Backbone as a chain_set.jsonl record, in Angstrom:
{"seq": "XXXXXXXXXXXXXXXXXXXXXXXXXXXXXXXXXXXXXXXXXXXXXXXXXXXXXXXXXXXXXXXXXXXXXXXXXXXXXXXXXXXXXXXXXXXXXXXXXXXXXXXXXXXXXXXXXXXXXXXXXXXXXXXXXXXXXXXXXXXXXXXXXXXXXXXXXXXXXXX", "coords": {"N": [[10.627, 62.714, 6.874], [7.769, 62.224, 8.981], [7.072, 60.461, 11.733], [5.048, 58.57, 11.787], [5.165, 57.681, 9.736], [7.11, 56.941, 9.14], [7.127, 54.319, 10.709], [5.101, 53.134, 9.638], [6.159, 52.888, 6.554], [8.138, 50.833, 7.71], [6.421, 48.788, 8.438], [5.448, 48.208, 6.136], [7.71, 46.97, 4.651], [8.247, 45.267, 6.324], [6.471, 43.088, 5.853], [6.064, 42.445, 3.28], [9.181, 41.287, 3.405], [8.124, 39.112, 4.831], [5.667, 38.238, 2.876], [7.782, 37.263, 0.724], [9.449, 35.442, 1.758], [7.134, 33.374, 2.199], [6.227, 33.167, -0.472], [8.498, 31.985, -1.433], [9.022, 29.753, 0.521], [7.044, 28.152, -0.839], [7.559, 27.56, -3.324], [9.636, 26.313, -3.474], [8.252, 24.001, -2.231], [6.41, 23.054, -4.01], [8.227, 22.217, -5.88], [10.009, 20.63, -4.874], [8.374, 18.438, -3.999], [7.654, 17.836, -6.587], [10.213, 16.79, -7.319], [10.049, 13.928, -6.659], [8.04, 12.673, -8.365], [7.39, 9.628, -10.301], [9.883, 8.545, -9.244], [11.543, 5.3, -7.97], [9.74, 3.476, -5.742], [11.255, 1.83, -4.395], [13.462, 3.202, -2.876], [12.823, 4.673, -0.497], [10.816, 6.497, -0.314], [8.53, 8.067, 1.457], [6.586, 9.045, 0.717], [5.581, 7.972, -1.55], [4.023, 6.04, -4.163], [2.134, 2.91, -5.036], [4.06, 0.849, -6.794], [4.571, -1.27, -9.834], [5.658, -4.506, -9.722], [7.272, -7.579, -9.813], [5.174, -10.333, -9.075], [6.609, -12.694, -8.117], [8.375, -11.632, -6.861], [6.715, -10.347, -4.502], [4.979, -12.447, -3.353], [6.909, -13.694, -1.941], [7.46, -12.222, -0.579], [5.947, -12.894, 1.464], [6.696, -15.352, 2.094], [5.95, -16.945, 0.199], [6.012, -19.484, -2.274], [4.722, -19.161, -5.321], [1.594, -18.276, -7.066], [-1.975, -19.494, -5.604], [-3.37, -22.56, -6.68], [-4.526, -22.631, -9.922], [-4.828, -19.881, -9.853], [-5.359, -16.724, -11.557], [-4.843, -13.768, -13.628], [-3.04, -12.58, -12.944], [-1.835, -9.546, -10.555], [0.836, -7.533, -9.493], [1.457, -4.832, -6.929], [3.639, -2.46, -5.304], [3.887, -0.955, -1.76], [6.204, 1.606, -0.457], [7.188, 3.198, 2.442], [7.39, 4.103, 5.642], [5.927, 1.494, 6.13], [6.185, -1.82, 4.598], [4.194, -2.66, 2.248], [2.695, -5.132, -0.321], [0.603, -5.761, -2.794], [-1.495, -8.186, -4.039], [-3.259, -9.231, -5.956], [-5.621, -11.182, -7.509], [-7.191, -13.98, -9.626], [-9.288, -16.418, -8.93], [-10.784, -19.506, -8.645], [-14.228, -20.031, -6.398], [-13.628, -22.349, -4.728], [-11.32, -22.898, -5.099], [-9.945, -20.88, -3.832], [-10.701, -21.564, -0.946], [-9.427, -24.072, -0.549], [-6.787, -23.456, -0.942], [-6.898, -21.189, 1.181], [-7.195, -23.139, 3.282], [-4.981, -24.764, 3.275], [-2.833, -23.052, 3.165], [-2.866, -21.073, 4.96], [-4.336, -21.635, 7.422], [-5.697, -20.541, 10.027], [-6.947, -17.979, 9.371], [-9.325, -16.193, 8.727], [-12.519, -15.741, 6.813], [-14.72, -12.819, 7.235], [-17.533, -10.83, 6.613], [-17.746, -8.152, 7.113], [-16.47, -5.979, 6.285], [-14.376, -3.134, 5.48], [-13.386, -2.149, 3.137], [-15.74, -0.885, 0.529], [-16.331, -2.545, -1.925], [-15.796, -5.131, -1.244], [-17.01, -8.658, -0.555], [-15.864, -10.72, 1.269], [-13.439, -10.818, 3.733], [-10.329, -10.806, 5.591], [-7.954, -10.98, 8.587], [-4.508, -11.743, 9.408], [-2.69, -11.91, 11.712], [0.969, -12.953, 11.674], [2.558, -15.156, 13.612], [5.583, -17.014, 14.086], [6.79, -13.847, 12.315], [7.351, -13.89, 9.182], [10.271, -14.92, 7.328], [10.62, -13.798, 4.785], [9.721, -11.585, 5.644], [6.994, -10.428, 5.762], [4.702, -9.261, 8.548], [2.249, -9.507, 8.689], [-1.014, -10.272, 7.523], [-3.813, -9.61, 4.852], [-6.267, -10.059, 3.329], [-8.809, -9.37, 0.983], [-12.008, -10.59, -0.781], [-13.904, -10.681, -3.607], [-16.929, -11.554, -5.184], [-17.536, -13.077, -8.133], [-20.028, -12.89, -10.39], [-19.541, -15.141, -12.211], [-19.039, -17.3, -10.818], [-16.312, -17.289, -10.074], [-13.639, -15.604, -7.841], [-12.045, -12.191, -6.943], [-9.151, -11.156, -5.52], [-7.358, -9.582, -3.468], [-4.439, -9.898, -1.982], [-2.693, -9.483, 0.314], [0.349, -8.499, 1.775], [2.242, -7.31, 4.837], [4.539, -5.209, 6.456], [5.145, -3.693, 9.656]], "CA": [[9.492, 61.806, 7.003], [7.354, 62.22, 10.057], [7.738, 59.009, 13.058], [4.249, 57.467, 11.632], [5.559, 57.855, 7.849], [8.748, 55.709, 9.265], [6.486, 53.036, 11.433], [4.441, 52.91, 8.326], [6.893, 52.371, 5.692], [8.709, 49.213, 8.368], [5.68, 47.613, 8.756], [5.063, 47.754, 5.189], [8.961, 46.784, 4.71], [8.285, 43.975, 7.425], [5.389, 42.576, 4.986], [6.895, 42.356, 2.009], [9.778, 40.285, 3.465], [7.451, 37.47, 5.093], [5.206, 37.703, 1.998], [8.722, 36.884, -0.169], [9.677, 34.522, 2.328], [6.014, 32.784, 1.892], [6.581, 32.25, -1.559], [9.894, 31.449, -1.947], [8.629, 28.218, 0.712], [5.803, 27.602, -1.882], [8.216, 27.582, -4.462], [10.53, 25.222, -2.914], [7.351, 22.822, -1.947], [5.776, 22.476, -5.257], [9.495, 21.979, -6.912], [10.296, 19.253, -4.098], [7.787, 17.256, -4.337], [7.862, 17.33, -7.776], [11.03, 16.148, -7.908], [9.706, 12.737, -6.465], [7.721, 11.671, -8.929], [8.288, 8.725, -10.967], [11.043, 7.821, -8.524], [11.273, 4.246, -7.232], [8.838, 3.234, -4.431], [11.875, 1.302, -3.245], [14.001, 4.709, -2.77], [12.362, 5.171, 0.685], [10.764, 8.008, -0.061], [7.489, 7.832, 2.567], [5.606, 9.906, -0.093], [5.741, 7.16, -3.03], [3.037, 5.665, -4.228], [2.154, 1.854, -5.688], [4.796, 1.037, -8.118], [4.414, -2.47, -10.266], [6.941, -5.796, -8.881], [6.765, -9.039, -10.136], [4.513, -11.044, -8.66], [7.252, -13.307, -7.082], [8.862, -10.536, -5.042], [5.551, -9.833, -3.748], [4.711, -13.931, -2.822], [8.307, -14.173, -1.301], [7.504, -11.194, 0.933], [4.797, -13.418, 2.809], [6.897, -16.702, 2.327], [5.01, -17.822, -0.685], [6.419, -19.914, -3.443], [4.212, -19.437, -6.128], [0.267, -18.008, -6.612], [-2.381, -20.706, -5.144], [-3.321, -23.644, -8.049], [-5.755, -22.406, -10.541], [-5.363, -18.399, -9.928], [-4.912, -16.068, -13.121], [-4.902, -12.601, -14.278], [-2.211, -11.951, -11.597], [-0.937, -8.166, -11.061], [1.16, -6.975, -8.445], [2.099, -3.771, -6.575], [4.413, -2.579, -3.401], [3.754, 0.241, -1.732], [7.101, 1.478, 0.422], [7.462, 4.29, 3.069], [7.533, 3.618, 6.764], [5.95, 0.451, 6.063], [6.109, -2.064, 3.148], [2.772, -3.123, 1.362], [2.38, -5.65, -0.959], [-1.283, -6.292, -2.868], [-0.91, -9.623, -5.322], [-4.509, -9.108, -6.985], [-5.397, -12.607, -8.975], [-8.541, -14.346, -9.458], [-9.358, -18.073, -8.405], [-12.708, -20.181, -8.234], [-14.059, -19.984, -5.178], [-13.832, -23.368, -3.754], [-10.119, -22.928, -4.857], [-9.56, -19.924, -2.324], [-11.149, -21.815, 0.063], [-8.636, -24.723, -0.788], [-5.686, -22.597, -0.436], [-6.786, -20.68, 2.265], [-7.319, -24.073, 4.591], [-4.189, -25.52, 3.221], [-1.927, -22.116, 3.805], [-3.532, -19.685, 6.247], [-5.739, -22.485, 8.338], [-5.979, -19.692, 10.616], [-7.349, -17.109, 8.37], [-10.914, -16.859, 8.986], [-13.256, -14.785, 6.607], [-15.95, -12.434, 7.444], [-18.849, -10.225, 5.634], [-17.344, -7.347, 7.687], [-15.282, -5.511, 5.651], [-13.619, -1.559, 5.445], [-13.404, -1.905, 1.519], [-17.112, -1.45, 0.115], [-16.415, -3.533, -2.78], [-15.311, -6.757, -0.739], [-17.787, -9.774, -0.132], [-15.316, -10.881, 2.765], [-12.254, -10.24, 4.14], [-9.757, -11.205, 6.194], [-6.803, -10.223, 8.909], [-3.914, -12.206, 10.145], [-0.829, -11.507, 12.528], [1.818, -13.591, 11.596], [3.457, -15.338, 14.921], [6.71, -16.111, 13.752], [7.07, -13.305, 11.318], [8.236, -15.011, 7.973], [11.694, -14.356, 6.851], [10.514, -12.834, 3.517], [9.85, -10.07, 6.267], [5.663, -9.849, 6.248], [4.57, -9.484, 10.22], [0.855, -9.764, 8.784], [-1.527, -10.491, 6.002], [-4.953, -8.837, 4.886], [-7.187, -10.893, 2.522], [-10.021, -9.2, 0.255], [-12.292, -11.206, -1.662], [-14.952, -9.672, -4.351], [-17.216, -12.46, -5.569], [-17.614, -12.39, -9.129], [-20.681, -13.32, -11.551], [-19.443, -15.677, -12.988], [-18.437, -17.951, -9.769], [-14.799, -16.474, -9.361], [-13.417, -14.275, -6.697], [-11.066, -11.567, -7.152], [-8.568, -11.382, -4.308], [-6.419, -9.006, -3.057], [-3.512, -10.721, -0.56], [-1.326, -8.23, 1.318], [1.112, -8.725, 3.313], [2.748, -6.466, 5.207], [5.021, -5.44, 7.878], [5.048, -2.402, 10.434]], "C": [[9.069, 61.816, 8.467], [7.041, 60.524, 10.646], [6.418, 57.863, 11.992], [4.241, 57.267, 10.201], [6.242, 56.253, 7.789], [8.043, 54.369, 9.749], [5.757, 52.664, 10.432], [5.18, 51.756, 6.995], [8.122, 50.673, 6.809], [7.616, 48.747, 8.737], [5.19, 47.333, 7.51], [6.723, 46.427, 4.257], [9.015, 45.186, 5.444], [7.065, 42.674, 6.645], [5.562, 42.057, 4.036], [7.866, 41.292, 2.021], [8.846, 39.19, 3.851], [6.403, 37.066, 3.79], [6.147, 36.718, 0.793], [9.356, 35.432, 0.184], [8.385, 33.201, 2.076], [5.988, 32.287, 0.7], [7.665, 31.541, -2.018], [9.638, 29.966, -1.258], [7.672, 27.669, 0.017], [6.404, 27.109, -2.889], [9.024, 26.219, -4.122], [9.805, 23.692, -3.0], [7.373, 22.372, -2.583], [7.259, 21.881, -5.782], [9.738, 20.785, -5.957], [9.784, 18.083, -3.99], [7.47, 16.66, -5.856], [8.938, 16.071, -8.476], [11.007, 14.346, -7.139], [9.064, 11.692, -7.156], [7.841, 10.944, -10.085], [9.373, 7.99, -10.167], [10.128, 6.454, -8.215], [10.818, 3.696, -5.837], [10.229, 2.418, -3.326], [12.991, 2.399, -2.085], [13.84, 4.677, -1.619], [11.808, 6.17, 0.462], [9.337, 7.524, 0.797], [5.986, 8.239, 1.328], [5.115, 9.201, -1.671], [4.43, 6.447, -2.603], [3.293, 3.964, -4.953], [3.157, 1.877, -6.902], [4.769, -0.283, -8.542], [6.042, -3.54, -9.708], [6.511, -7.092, -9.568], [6.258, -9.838, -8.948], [5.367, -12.593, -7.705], [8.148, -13.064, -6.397], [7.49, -10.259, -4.139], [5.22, -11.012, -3.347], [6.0, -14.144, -2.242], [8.489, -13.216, -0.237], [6.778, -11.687, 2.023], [5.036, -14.833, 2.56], [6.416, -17.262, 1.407], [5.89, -18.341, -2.143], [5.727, -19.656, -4.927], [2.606, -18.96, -5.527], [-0.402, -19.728, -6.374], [-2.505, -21.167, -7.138], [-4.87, -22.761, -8.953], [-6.208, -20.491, -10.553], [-4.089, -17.757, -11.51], [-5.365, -14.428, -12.88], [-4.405, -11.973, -13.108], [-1.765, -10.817, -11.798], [-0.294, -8.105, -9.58], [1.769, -5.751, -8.175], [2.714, -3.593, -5.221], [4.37, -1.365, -3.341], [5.064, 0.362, -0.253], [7.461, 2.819, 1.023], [7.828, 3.743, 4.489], [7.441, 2.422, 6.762], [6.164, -0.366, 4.942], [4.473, -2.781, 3.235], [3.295, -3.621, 0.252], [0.933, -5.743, -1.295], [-1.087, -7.108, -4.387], [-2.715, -9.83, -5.273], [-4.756, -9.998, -7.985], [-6.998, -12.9, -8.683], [-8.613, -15.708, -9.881], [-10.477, -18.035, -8.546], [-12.902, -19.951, -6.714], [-14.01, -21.08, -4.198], [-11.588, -23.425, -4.283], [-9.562, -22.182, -4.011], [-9.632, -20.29, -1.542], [-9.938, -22.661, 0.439], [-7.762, -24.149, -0.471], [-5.268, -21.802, 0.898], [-6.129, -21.935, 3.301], [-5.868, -24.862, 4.941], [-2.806, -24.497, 3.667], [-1.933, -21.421, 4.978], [-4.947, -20.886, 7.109], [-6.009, -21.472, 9.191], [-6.995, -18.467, 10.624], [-8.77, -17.145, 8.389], [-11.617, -15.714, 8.024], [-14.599, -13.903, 7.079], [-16.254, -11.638, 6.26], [-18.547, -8.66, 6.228], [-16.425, -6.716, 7.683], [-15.55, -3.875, 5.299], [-13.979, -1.459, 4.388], [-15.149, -2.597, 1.362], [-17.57, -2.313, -0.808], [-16.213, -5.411, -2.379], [-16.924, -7.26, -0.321], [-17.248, -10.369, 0.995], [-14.022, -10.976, 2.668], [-11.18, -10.788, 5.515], [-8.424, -10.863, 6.997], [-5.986, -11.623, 9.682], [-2.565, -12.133, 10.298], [-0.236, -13.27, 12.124], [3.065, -13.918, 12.63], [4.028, -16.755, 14.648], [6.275, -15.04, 12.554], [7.73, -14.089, 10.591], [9.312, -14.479, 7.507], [11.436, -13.746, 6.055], [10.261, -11.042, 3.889], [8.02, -9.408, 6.248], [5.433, -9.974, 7.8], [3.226, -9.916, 9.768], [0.28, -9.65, 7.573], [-3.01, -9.864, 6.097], [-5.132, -9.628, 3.597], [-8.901, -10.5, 2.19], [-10.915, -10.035, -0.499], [-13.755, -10.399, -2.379], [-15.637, -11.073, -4.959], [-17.861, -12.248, -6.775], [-19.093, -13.674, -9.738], [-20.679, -15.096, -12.074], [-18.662, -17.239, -11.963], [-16.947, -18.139, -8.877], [-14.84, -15.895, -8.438], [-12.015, -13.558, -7.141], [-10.777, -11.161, -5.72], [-7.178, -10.22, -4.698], [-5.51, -9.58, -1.746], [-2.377, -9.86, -0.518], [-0.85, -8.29, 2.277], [2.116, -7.53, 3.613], [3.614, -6.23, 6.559], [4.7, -3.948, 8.659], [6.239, -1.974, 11.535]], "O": [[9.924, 61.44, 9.269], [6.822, 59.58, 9.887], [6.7, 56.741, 11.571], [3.323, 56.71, 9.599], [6.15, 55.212, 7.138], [8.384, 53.33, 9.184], [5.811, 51.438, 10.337], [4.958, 50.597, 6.645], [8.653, 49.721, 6.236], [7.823, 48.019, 9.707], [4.489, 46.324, 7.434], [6.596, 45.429, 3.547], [9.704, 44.226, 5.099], [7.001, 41.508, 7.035], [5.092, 40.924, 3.932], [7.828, 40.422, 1.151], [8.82, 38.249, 3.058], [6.211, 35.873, 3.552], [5.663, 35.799, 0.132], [9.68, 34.548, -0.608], [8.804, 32.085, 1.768], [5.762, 31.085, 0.563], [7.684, 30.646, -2.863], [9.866, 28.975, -1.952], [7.421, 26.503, 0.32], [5.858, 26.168, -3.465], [8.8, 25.162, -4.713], [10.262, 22.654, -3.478], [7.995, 21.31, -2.611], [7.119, 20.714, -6.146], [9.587, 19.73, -6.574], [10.344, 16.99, -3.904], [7.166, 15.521, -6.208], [8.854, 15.174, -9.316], [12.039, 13.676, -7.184], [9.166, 10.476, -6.991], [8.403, 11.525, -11.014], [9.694, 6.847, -10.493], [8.908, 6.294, -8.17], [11.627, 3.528, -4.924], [10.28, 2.38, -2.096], [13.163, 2.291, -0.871], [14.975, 4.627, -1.145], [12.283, 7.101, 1.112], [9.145, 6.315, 0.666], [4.842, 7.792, 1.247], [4.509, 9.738, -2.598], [3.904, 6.262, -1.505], [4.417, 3.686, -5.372], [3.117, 2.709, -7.809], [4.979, -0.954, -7.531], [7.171, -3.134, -9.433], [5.34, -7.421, -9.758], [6.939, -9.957, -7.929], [4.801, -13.309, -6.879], [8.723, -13.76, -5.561], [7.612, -9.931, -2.959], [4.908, -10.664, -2.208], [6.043, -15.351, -2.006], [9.294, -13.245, 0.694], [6.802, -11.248, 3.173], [4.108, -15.635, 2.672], [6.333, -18.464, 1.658], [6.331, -17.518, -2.945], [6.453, -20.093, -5.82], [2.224, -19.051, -4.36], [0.149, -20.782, -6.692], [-2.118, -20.65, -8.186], [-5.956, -22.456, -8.46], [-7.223, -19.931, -10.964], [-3.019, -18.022, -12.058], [-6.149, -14.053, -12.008], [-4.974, -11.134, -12.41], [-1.263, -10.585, -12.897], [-0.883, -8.59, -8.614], [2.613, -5.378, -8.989], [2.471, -4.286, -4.233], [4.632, -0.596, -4.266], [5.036, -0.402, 0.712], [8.012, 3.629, 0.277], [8.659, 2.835, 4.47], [8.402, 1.79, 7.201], [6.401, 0.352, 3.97], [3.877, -3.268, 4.196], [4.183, -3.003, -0.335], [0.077, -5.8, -0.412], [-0.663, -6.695, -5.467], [-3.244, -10.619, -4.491], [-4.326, -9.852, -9.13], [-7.771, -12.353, -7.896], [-8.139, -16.144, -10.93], [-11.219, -17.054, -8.601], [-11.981, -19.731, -5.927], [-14.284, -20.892, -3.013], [-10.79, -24.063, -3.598], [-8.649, -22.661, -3.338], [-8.84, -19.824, -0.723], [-9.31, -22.349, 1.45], [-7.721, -24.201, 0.758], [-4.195, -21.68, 1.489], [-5.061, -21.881, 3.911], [-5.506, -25.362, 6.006], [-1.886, -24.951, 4.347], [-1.033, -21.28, 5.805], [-6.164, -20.729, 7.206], [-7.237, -21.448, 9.099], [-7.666, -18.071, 11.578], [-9.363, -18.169, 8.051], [-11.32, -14.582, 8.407], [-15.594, -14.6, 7.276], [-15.614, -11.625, 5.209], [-19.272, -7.836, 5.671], [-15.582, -6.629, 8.575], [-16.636, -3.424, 4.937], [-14.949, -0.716, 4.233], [-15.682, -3.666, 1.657], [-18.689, -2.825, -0.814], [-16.42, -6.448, -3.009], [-17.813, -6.52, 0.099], [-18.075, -10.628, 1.869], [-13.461, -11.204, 1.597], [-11.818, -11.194, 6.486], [-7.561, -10.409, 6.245], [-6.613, -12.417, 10.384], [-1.62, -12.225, 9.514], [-0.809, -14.352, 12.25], [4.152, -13.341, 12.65], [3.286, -17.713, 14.862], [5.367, -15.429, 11.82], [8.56, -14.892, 11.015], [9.194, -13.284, 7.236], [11.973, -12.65, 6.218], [10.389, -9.986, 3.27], [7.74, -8.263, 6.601], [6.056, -10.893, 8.332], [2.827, -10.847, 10.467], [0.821, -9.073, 6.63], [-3.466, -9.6, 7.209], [-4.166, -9.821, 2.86], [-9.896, -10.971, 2.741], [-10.126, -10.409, -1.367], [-14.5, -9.667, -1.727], [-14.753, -11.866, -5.285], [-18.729, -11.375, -6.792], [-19.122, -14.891, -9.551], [-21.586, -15.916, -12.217], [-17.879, -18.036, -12.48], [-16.582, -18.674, -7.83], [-15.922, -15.533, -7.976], [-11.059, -14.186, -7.597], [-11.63, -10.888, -4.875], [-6.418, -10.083, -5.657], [-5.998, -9.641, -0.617], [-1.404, -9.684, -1.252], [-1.287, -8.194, 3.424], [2.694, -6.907, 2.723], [3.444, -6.911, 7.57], [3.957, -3.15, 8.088], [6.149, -0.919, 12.163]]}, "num_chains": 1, "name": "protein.A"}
């Protein structure tokens, strides 16, 4: 075999392995992250997504005994990687949010100036102490419904 036969055949030789190598990490990927899902958001895995909690692990993460008076069609989810997320999703009147707010979160101020395009107003507040249940801070959606309700998202969270 003449020299540019031989430089030929090892650079085709040299190709072959990093293409094998290339899939074999493709192979690995897809199968690894596979094997994550369904697992439990509490697991740690960083890569987990919303997984359902009862609704009074998720009010005991931001100190809360119980949803405010008069809210219904409660759901909750926790989302857990670096940080934890809670979002306790219920729906109140709106002079009862207001009620709740003034009487829990006096602090808590809403605006019309909200990230999420579905919100009517919204709300952020640092929590100075942090509450033992372990939120540092809370985030407060409200969607104002038709029918004189608001649907509320309350998330607390730490970092």
């Amino acid at each position: 075999m003449s020299r540019t036969g031989k430089r030929a055949a090892g650079v085709g030789g040299l190709v072959a392995v990093l293409a094998a190598a290339c899939l074999g990490w493709a192979v690995w990927a897809v199968a690894s992250s596979e094997r994550h899902v369904g697992e439990d958001a509490r697991a740690g895995d960083a890569r987990s997504r919303a997984v359902k909690v009862p609704c009074r692990e998720a009010l005991r993460f931001a100190d809360q005994e119980r949803l405010p008076a008069g809210a219904r069609d409660a759901a909750c989810v926790m989302q857990h990687g670096i940080d934890t997320l809670y979002d306790v999703r219920f729906r109140i009147s709106k002079t009862g949010l207001d009620a709740w707010l003034a009487d829990t979160y006096p602090d808590m101020k809403l605006d019309s100036a909200c990230v999420e395009d579905d919100a009517d107003r919204c709300g952020h507040l640092d929590l100075h102490p942090y509450v033992e249940g372990g939120a540092v801070a809370l985030e407060l959606t409200v969607r104002d419904e038709s029918d004189g309700s608001a649907l509320v998202h309350f998330k607390p969270f730490n970092t």
